[in-house]
């Protein structure tokens, strides 16, 4: 129904954002891999979207690249995988990293993601292997480099980072510890989330 939105980034509250499209504000939830690539608030932005319709809500998910949305759709087709777990998987691992995990059946990487136990990881890898045959020609796993950007107060960035990690399923104590362990000053909330996730995985 809603496949793409182009507008202005109005608000950014990880993992949610509001995209202003001609005066209409769309609230979207995005994986951390998309969050890292967002422009500053007030800048133009185009996102590929997926709409989930439930009895109690219409939920809109946004992705920077089409292949991220494709992966999201593959994940939520699996038994027992809802949008929340799909976003957690995509936030902990880049698309190429997740594809590589499936190719080599690496359960160790998946069980570090909140909500994924050993049995769940094994089942996901088996079910995804056939679905990912079309993804065999993936590029090398080049890490996404995020340049630190000067943002608002560090305390606000820390709070946003902790809230985002909790929304992904991490316990408050784990999230707080992971963010507190980051010693570099002046990081944006996106940079802090990325470093915290890498530290926990």
CSV table of C-alpha atoms in Angstrom, one decimal:
chain,number,residue,atom,x,y,z
A,1,UNK,CA,0.0,0.0,0.0
A,2,UNK,CA,2.7,2.5,1.0
A,3,UNK,CA,5.9,1.4,-0.7
A,4,UNK,CA,8.0,4.6,-0.5
A,5,UNK,CA,7.9,8.0,1.2
A,6,UNK,CA,9.9,11.1,0.3
A,7,UNK,CA,9.9,14.1,2.6
A,8,UNK,CA,11.8,15.9,5.3
A,9,UNK,CA,13.1,14.2,8.4
A,10,UNK,CA,11.1,16.0,11.2
A,11,UNK,CA,12.0,14.1,14.3
A,12,UNK,CA,14.4,11.4,15.2
A,13,UNK,CA,13.8,9.4,18.4
A,14,UNK,CA,15.6,6.0,18.0
A,15,UNK,CA,14.2,3.6,16.8
A,16,UNK,CA,11.4,5.9,15.7
A,17,UNK,CA,11.3,8.8,13.4
A,18,UNK,CA,8.7,11.2,11.8
A,19,UNK,CA,8.9,12.0,8.1
A,20,UNK,CA,7.1,15.1,7.0
A,21,UNK,CA,5.5,14.5,3.6
A,22,UNK,CA,3.9,17.7,2.4
A,23,UNK,CA,2.7,18.6,5.9
A,24,UNK,CA,1.6,15.1,6.9
A,25,UNK,CA,3.8,13.4,9.5
A,26,UNK,CA,4.4,9.7,9.1
A,27,UNK,CA,5.7,7.9,12.1
A,28,UNK,CA,8.0,5.0,11.2
A,29,UNK,CA,10.1,2.5,13.0
A,30,UNK,CA,13.5,1.7,11.5
A,31,UNK,CA,16.3,-0.8,12.1
A,32,UNK,CA,19.5,0.6,13.5
A,33,UNK,CA,21.2,-0.1,10.1
A,34,UNK,CA,18.9,2.6,8.6
A,35,UNK,CA,19.2,4.9,11.6
A,36,UNK,CA,23.0,5.2,11.1
A,37,UNK,CA,22.5,6.5,7.6
A,38,UNK,CA,19.8,9.2,8.4
A,39,UNK,CA,20.6,12.8,7.5
A,40,UNK,CA,20.3,15.5,10.2
A,41,UNK,CA,16.8,16.6,11.2
A,42,UNK,CA,15.4,19.1,8.6
A,43,UNK,CA,17.1,17.4,5.7
A,44,UNK,CA,15.3,15.6,2.8
A,45,UNK,CA,14.9,11.8,3.1
A,46,UNK,CA,13.5,9.0,1.0
A,47,UNK,CA,12.6,5.6,2.7
A,48,UNK,CA,11.3,2.4,1.4
A,49,UNK,CA,8.5,1.3,3.6
A,50,UNK,CA,6.5,-1.7,4.7
A,51,UNK,CA,3.0,-1.4,6.3
A,52,UNK,CA,1.9,-3.9,8.9
A,53,UNK,CA,-1.9,-3.8,9.6
A,54,UNK,CA,-3.1,-5.2,12.9
A,55,UNK,CA,-6.4,-5.0,14.6
A,56,UNK,CA,-5.2,-2.4,17.0
A,57,UNK,CA,-2.7,-0.5,14.9
A,58,UNK,CA,-1.2,0.3,11.5
A,59,UNK,CA,2.5,0.1,11.8
A,60,UNK,CA,4.9,1.6,9.2
A,61,UNK,CA,8.5,0.4,8.9
A,62,UNK,CA,11.1,2.3,7.0
A,63,UNK,CA,14.4,1.2,5.3
A,64,UNK,CA,17.2,3.1,3.7
A,65,UNK,CA,17.7,0.5,1.0
A,66,UNK,CA,15.3,-1.8,-0.9
A,67,UNK,CA,17.4,-4.8,0.0
A,68,UNK,CA,16.9,-4.0,3.7
A,69,UNK,CA,13.1,-4.0,3.2
A,70,UNK,CA,13.4,-7.3,1.2
A,71,UNK,CA,15.3,-8.9,4.1
A,72,UNK,CA,12.7,-7.6,6.5
A,73,UNK,CA,9.9,-9.2,4.4
A,74,UNK,CA,11.8,-12.5,4.2
A,75,UNK,CA,12.2,-12.5,8.0
A,76,UNK,CA,8.6,-11.8,9.0
A,77,UNK,CA,7.4,-14.6,6.7
A,78,UNK,CA,9.2,-17.1,9.0
A,79,UNK,CA,7.2,-18.8,11.7
A,80,UNK,CA,7.6,-17.1,15.0
A,81,UNK,CA,9.3,-14.0,13.6
A,82,UNK,CA,7.4,-10.7,14.0
A,83,UNK,CA,8.5,-7.2,13.1
A,84,UNK,CA,10.1,-6.6,16.5
A,85,UNK,CA,12.4,-9.6,16.2
A,86,UNK,CA,13.1,-8.9,12.6
A,87,UNK,CA,14.2,-5.4,13.5
A,88,UNK,CA,16.4,-6.7,16.3
A,89,UNK,CA,18.1,-9.1,13.9
A,90,UNK,CA,18.7,-6.3,11.3
A,91,UNK,CA,19.9,-3.9,14.0
A,92,UNK,CA,22.5,-6.4,15.3
A,93,UNK,CA,23.8,-7.4,11.9
A,94,UNK,CA,24.2,-5.7,8.6
A,95,UNK,CA,22.4,-7.3,5.7
A,96,UNK,CA,25.6,-8.9,4.3
A,97,UNK,CA,26.5,-10.1,7.7
A,98,UNK,CA,23.2,-11.8,8.3
A,99,UNK,CA,23.3,-13.4,4.8
A,100,UNK,CA,26.8,-14.7,5.6
A,101,UNK,CA,25.6,-16.1,8.9
A,102,UNK,CA,23.0,-18.0,7.0
A,103,UNK,CA,25.4,-19.2,4.4
A,104,UNK,CA,27.8,-20.6,7.0
A,105,UNK,CA,25.1,-21.5,9.5
A,106,UNK,CA,26.6,-19.4,12.2
A,107,UNK,CA,24.4,-19.8,15.3
A,108,UNK,CA,26.8,-18.1,17.6
A,109,UNK,CA,26.3,-14.7,16.0
A,110,UNK,CA,22.5,-14.9,16.2
A,111,UNK,CA,22.2,-16.1,19.8
A,112,UNK,CA,23.8,-12.8,21.0
A,113,UNK,CA,20.8,-10.9,19.7
A,114,UNK,CA,18.0,-10.4,22.3
A,115,UNK,CA,15.1,-12.8,21.8
A,116,UNK,CA,17.1,-15.4,19.9
A,117,UNK,CA,17.9,-18.6,21.8
A,118,UNK,CA,20.0,-21.4,20.4
A,119,UNK,CA,17.0,-23.4,19.1
A,120,UNK,CA,15.5,-20.3,17.5
A,121,UNK,CA,18.8,-19.5,15.9
A,122,UNK,CA,19.2,-23.0,14.5
A,123,UNK,CA,15.6,-22.9,13.1
A,124,UNK,CA,16.0,-19.5,11.6
A,125,UNK,CA,19.3,-20.5,9.8
A,126,UNK,CA,17.7,-23.6,8.4
A,127,UNK,CA,14.6,-21.8,7.2
A,128,UNK,CA,16.5,-18.9,5.7
A,129,UNK,CA,19.0,-21.0,3.8
A,130,UNK,CA,16.6,-21.8,1.0
A,131,UNK,CA,15.2,-18.3,0.9
A,132,UNK,CA,18.6,-16.8,0.6
A,133,UNK,CA,19.7,-18.8,-2.4
A,134,UNK,CA,18.8,-15.8,-4.5
A,135,UNK,CA,21.1,-13.7,-2.4
A,136,UNK,CA,24.2,-15.8,-3.1
A,137,UNK,CA,25.9,-13.1,-5.1
A,138,UNK,CA,26.3,-10.7,-2.2
A,139,UNK,CA,29.1,-8.1,-2.0
A,140,UNK,CA,31.8,-8.5,0.6
A,141,UNK,CA,31.1,-7.6,4.1
A,142,UNK,CA,32.4,-4.1,4.1
A,143,UNK,CA,31.7,-2.5,7.5
A,144,UNK,CA,29.6,0.6,7.5
A,145,UNK,CA,31.8,3.5,8.6
A,146,UNK,CA,29.9,6.2,10.6
A,147,UNK,CA,31.7,9.4,11.1
A,148,UNK,CA,31.0,11.0,14.5
A,149,UNK,CA,28.8,14.0,14.2
A,150,UNK,CA,28.5,16.7,16.8
A,151,UNK,CA,25.0,16.5,18.2
A,152,UNK,CA,23.1,17.7,21.2
A,153,UNK,CA,24.0,17.2,24.9
A,154,UNK,CA,25.8,14.0,25.5
A,155,UNK,CA,23.3,13.1,28.3
A,156,UNK,CA,20.4,13.3,25.7
A,157,UNK,CA,22.4,11.1,23.3
A,158,UNK,CA,23.0,8.6,26.0
A,159,UNK,CA,19.4,8.5,27.0
A,160,UNK,CA,18.3,8.0,23.4
A,161,UNK,CA,20.8,5.2,22.9
A,162,UNK,CA,19.7,3.4,26.1
A,163,UNK,CA,16.0,3.7,25.1
A,164,UNK,CA,16.7,2.4,21.6
A,165,UNK,CA,18.6,-0.7,23.0
A,166,UNK,CA,15.8,-1.4,25.4
A,167,UNK,CA,13.3,-1.2,22.6
A,168,UNK,CA,15.3,-3.9,20.8
A,169,UNK,CA,14.9,-6.3,23.7
A,170,UNK,CA,18.0,-5.6,25.8
A,171,UNK,CA,17.5,-5.4,29.6
A,172,UNK,CA,17.8,-1.9,31.0
A,173,UNK,CA,20.9,-2.8,33.0
A,174,UNK,CA,22.5,-4.3,29.9
A,175,UNK,CA,21.7,-1.2,27.8
A,176,UNK,CA,22.9,1.2,30.4
A,177,UNK,CA,26.2,-0.7,30.9
A,178,UNK,CA,26.8,-0.9,27.2
A,179,UNK,CA,26.3,2.8,26.7
A,180,UNK,CA,28.3,3.8,29.8
A,181,UNK,CA,31.3,1.7,28.5
A,182,UNK,CA,31.7,4.0,25.6
A,183,UNK,CA,34.5,6.4,26.5
A,184,UNK,CA,34.5,8.7,23.5
A,185,UNK,CA,32.8,12.1,24.0
A,186,UNK,CA,30.7,14.1,21.6
A,187,UNK,CA,29.0,11.1,19.9
A,188,UNK,CA,25.5,11.3,18.4
A,189,UNK,CA,22.9,8.8,19.7
A,190,UNK,CA,23.3,6.9,16.4
A,191,UNK,CA,27.0,6.5,16.9
A,192,UNK,CA,26.5,5.5,20.5
A,193,UNK,CA,23.9,2.8,19.6
A,194,UNK,CA,26.2,1.4,16.9
A,195,UNK,CA,29.2,1.2,19.3
A,196,UNK,CA,27.1,-0.3,22.1
A,197,UNK,CA,25.6,-3.0,19.8
A,198,UNK,CA,29.0,-3.9,18.5
A,199,UNK,CA,30.2,-4.1,22.1
A,200,UNK,CA,27.4,-6.5,23.0
A,201,UNK,CA,27.6,-8.8,19.9
